[in-house]
mmCIF file of C-alpha atoms and ligand atoms in Angstrom:
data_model
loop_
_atom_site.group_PDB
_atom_site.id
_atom_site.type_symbol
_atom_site.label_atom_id
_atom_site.label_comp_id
_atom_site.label_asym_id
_atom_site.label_seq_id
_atom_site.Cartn_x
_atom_site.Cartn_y
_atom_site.Cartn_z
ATOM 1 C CA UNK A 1 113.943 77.998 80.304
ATOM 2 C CA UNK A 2 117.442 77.675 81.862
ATOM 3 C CA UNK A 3 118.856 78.524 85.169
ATOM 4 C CA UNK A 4 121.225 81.701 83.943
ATOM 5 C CA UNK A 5 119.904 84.306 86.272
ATOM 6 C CA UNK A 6 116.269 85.640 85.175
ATOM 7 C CA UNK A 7 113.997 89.070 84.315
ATOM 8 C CA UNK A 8 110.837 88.209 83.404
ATOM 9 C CA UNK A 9 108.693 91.363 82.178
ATOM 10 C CA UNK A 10 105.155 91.647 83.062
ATOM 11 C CA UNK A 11 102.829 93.284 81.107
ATOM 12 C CA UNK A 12 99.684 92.915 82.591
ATOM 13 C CA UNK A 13 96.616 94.327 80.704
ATOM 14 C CA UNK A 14 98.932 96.638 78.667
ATOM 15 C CA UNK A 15 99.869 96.437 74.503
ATOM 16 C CA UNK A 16 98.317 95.550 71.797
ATOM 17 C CA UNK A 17 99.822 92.256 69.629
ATOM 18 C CA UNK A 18 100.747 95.482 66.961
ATOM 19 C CA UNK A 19 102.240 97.377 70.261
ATOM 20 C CA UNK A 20 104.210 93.999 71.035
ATOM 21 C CA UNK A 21 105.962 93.281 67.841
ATOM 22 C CA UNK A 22 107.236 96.932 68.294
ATOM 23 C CA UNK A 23 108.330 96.278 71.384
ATOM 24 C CA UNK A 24 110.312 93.320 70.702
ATOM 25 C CA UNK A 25 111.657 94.734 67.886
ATOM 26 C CA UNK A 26 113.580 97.283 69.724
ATOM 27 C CA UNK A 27 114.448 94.935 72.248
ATOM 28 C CA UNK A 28 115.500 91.935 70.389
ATOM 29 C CA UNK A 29 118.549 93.789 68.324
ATOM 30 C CA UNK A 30 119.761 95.434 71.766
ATOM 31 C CA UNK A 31 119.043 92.588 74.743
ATOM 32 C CA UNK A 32 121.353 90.293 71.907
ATOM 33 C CA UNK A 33 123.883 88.366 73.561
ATOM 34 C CA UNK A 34 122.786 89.199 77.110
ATOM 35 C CA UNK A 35 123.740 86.605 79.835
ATOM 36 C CA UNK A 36 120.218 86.690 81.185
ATOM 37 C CA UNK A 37 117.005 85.103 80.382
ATOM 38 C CA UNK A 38 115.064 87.551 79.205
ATOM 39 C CA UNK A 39 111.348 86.608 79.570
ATOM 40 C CA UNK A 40 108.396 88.534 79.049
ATOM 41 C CA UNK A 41 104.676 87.824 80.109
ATOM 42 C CA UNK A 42 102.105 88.990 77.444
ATOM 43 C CA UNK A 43 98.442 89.120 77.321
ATOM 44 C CA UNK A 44 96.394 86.348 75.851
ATOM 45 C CA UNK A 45 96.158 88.527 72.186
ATOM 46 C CA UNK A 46 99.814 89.173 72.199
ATOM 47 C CA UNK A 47 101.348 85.604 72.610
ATOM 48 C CA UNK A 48 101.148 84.442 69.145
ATOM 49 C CA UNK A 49 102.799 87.137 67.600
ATOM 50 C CA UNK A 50 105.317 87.659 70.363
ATOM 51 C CA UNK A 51 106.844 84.180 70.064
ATOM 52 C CA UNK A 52 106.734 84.742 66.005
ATOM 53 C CA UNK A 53 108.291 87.833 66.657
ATOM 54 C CA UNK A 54 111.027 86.393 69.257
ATOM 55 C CA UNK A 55 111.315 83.382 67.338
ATOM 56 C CA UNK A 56 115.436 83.578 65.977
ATOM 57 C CA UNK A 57 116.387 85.360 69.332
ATOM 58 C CA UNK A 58 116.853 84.062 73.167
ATOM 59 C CA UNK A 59 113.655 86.246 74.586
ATOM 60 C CA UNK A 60 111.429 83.905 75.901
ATOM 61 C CA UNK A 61 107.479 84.306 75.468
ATOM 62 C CA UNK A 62 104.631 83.724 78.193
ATOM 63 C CA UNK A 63 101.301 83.979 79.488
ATOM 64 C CA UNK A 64 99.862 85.578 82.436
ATOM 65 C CA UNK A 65 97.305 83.477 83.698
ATOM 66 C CA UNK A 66 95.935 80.254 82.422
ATOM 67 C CA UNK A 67 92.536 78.367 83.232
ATOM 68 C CA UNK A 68 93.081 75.260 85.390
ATOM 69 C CA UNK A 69 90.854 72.723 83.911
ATOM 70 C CA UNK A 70 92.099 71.502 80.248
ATOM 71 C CA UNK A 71 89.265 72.276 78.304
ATOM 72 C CA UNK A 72 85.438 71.988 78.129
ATOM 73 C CA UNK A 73 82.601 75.071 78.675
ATOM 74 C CA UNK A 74 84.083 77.482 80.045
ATOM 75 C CA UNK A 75 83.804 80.362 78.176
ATOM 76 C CA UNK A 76 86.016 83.047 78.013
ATOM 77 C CA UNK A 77 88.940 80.742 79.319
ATOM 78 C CA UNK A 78 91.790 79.977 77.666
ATOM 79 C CA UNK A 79 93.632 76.699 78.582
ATOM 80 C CA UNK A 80 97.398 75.531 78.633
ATOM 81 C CA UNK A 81 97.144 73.666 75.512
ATOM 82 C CA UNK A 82 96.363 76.669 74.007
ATOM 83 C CA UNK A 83 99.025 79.052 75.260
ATOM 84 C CA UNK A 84 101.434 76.251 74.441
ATOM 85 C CA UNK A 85 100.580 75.783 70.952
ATOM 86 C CA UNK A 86 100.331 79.764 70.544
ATOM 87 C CA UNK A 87 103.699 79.660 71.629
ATOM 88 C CA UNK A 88 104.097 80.598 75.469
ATOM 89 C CA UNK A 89 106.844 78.344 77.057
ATOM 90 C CA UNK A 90 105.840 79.633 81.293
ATOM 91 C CA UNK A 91 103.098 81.037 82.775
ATOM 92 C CA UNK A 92 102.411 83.535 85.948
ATOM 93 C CA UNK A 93 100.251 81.625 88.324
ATOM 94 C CA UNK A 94 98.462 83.307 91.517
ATOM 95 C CA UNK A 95 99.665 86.629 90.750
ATOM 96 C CA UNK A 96 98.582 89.021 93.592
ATOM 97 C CA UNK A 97 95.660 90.760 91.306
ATOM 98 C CA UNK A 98 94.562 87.707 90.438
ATOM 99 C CA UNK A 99 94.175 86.036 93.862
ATOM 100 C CA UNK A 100 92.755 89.639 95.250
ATOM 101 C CA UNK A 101 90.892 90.981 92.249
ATOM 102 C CA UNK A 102 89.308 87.597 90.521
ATOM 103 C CA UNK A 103 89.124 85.901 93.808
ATOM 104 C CA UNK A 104 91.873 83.014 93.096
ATOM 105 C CA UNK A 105 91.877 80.913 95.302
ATOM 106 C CA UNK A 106 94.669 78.520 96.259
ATOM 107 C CA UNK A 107 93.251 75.415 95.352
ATOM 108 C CA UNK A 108 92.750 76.661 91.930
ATOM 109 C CA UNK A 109 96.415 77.743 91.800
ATOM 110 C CA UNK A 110 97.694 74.565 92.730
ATOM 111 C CA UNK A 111 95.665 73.001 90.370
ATOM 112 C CA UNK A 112 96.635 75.621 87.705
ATOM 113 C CA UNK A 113 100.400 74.740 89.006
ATOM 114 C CA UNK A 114 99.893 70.782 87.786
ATOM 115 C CA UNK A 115 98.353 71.746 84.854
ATOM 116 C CA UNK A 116 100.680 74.214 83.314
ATOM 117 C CA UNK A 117 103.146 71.030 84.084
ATOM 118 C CA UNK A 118 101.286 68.463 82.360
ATOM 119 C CA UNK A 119 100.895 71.121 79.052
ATOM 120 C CA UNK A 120 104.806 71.665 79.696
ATOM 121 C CA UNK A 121 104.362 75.183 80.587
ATOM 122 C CA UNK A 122 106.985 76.360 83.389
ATOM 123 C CA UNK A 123 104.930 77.747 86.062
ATOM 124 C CA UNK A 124 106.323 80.709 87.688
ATOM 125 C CA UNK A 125 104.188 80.695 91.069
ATOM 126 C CA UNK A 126 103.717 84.383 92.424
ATOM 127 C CA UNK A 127 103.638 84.518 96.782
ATOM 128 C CA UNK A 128 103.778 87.626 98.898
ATOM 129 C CA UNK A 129 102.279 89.072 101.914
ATOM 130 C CA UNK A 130 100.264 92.183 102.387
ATOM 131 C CA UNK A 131 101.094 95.019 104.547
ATOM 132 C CA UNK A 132 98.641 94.142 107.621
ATOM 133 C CA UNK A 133 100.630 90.538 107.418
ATOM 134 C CA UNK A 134 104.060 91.832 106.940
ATOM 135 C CA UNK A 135 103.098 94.453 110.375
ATOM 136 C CA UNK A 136 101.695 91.744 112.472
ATOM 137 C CA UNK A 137 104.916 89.455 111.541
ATOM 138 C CA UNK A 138 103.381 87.424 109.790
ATOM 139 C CA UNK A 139 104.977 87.118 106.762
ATOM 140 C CA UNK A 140 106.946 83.576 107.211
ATOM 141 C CA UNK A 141 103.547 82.214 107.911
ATOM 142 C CA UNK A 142 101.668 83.734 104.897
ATOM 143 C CA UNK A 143 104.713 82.865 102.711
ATOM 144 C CA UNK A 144 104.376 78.771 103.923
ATOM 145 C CA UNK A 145 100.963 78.387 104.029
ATOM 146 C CA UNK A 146 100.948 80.057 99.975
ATOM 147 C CA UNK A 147 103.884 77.185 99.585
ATOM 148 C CA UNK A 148 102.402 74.587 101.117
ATOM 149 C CA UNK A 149 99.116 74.614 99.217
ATOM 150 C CA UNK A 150 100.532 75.164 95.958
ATOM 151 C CA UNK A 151 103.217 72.346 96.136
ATOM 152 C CA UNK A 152 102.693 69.723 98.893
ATOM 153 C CA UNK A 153 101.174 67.338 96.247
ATOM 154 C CA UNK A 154 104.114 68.150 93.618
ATOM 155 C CA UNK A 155 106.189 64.903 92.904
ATOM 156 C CA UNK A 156 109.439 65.935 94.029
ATOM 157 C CA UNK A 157 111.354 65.395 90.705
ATOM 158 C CA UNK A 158 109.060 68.027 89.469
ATOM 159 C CA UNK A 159 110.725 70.621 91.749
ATOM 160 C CA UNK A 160 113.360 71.622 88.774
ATOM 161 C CA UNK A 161 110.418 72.884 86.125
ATOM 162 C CA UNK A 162 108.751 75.353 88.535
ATOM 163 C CA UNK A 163 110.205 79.015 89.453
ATOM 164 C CA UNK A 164 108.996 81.220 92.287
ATOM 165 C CA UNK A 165 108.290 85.071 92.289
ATOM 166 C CA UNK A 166 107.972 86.700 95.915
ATOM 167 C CA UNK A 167 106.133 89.293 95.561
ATOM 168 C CA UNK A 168 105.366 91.596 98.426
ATOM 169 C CA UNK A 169 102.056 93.326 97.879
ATOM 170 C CA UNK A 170 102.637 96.274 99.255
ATOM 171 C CA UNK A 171 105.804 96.754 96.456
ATOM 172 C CA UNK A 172 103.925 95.956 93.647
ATOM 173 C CA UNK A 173 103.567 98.974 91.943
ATOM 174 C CA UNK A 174 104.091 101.397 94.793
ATOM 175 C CA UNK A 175 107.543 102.344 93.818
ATOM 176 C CA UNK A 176 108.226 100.812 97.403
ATOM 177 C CA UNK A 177 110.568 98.071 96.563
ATOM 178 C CA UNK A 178 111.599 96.135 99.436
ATOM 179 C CA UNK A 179 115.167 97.088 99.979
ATOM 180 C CA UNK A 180 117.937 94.317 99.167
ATOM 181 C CA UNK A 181 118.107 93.186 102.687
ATOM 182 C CA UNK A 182 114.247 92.493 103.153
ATOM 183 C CA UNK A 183 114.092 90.552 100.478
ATOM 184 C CA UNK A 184 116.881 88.348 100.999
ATOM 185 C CA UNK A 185 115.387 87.641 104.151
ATOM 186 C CA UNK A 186 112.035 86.969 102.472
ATOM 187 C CA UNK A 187 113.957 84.326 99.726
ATOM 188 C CA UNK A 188 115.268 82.393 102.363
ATOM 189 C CA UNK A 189 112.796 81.267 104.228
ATOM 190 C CA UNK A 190 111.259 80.376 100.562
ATOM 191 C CA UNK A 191 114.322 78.711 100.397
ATOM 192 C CA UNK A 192 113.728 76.743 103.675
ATOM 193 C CA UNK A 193 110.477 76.100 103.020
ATOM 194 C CA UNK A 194 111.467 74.481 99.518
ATOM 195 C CA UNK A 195 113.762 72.559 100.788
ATOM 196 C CA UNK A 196 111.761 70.736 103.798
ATOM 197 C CA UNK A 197 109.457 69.878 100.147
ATOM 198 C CA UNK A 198 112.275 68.382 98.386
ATOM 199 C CA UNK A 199 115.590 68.328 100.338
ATOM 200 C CA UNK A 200 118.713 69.464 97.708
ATOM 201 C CA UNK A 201 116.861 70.075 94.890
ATOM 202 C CA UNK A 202 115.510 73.423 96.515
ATOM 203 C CA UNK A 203 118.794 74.843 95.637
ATOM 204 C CA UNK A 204 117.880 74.803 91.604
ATOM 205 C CA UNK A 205 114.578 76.656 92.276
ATOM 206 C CA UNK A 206 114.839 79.813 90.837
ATOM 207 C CA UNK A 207 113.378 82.673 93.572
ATOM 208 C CA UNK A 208 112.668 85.832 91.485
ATOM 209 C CA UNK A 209 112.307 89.192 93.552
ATOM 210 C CA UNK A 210 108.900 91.721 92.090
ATOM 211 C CA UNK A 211 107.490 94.555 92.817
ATOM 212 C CA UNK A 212 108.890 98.236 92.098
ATOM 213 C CA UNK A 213 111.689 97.266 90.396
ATOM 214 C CA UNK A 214 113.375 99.638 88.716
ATOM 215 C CA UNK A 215 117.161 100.393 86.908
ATOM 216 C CA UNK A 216 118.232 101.878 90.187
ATOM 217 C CA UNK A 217 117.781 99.185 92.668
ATOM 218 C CA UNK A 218 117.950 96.077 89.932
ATOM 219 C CA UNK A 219 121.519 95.680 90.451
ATOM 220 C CA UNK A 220 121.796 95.669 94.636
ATOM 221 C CA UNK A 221 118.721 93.369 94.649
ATOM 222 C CA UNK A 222 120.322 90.488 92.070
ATOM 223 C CA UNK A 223 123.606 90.746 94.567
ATOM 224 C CA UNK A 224 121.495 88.851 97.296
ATOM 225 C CA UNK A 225 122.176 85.468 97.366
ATOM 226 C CA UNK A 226 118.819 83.684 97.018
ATOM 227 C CA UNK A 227 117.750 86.442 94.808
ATOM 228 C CA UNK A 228 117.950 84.564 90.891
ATOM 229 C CA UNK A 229 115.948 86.719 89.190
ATOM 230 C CA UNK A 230 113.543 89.339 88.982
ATOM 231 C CA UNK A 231 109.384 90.086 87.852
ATOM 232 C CA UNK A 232 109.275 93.825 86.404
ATOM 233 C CA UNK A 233 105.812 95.172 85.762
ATOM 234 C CA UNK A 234 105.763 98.769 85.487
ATOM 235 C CA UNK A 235 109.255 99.705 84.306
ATOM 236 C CA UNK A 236 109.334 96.416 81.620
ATOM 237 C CA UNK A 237 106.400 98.179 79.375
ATOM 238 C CA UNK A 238 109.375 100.845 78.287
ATOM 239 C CA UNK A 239 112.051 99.365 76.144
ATOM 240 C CA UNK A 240 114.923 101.240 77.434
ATOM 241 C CA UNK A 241 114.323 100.461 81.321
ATOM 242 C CA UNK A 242 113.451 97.362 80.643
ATOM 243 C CA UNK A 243 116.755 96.836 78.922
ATOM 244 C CA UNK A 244 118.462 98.917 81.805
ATOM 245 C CA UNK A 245 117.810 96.980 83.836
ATOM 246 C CA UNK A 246 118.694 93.851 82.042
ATOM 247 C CA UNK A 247 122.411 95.642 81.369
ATOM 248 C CA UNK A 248 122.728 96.362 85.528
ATOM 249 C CA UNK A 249 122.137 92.601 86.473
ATOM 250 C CA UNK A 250 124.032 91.283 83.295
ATOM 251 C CA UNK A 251 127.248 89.254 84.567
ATOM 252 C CA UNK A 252 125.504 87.900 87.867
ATOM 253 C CA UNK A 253 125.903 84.350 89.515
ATOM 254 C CA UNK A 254 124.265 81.358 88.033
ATOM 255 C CA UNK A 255 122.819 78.802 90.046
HETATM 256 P P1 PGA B 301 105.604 96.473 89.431
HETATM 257 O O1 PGA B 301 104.761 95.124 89.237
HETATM 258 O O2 PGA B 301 107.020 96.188 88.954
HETATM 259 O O3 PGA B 301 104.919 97.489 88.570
HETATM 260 O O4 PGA B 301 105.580 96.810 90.884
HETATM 261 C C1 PGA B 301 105.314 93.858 89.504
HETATM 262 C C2 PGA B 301 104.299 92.778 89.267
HETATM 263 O O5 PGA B 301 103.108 92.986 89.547
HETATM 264 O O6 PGA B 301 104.636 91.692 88.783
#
């Protein structure tokens, strides 16, 4: 994955592998020679043929979720070697519903983190604060302490394979995205925090921006500055938004 500026779709427990292809096919002709990386997170039944199906275009294929240990008897796991070899090339780690509905907790994410590096899998790490945090002002602290136990024991000159997604919990699918200037705010403090981790380098960490976004508010959310990409869930599972809203960030910054 490069550093162009980034939409990653996520599908969550939606589409069959049949329902994917379809998908892509649509897509693939008509997201052709976008400026953005257009990534899009399948489930575990989906990957195989999604990366077939993406395989002579740009659109990056990935998983969800991914087991943390590498292999071994634990059944109904699936581990990084796998989703490699079926084709993913990232993976979602410590997505909101998994930390809060499958109890996931954040040594397993870290350890999930080192592992999808070692099976070169780019780990996008999902962070956010709930609404009780983000009214008692606490969201700089939940934000750290979600950073701090997923990467204090990252080498630093692994900081340029990982990507963050901030994810506030109560705009994942409300329809209550944060508005442009909350979220700035939110990506840089990320932005601090990476770079008391690893100095300079922070800078080529891409921060992506998720929950409720939608064509309308796509466009004044990739503006911000620390803002380099974006996590759709909801309006990614429909060709045509999904593609609007890859046409109203097309053309923004690199970093
Ligand atoms: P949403 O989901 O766009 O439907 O709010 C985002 C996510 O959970 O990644």
């Amino acid at each position: 994955m490069d550093y162009g500026f980034t939409v990653i779709g996520n599908w969550k427990m939606h589409k069959t592998a049949r329902e994917a292809v379809a998908f892509l096919e649509t897509l693939i002709p008509q997201g052709k020679g976008s400026l953005v990386n257009i990534c899009i997170a399948v489930p575990y039944t989906s990957i195989a043929v999604a990366a077939a199906a993406a395989k002579n275009s740009s659109i990056v294929i990935g998983a969800e979720n991914m087991q943390e240990e590498g292999g071994g008897a634990f059944t109904g796991e699936v581990s990084g070697v796998m989703l490699r070899e079926a084709g993913a090339s990232f993976v979602l780690l410590g997505h909101s519903e998994r930390r809060n509905l499958f109890g996931e907790t954040e040594a397993q994410i870290e350890k999930k983190l080192q592992r999808a590096l070692v099976c070169d899998l780019t780990p996008i790490l999902c962070i956010g604060e709930s609404l009780e945090e983000r009214e008692a002002e606490e969201t700089e602290k939940t934000l750290r302490k979600q950073l701090d136990s997923a990467l204090r024991n990252l080498p630093p000159e692994m900081c340029g394979k990982i990507f963050i997604a901030y994810e506030p919990l109560w705009a994942i699918g409300t329809g209550l995205c944060a508005d442009a200037e909350t979220a700035q705010r939110a990506h840089a403090w990320i932005r601090k925090c990476l770079e008391r981790y690893f100095g300079k380098e922070a800078a080529l960490i891409p921060i992506l921006y998720g929950g409720s976004v939608k064509p309308e508010n796509a466009a004044q959310l990739a503006l911000q500055q620390d803002i380099n990409g974006l996590l759709v869930g909801g309006a990614s599972l429909d060709a045509s938004s999904f593609l609007s809203i890859i046409n109203q960030v097309s053309g923004k910054k690199k970093i």
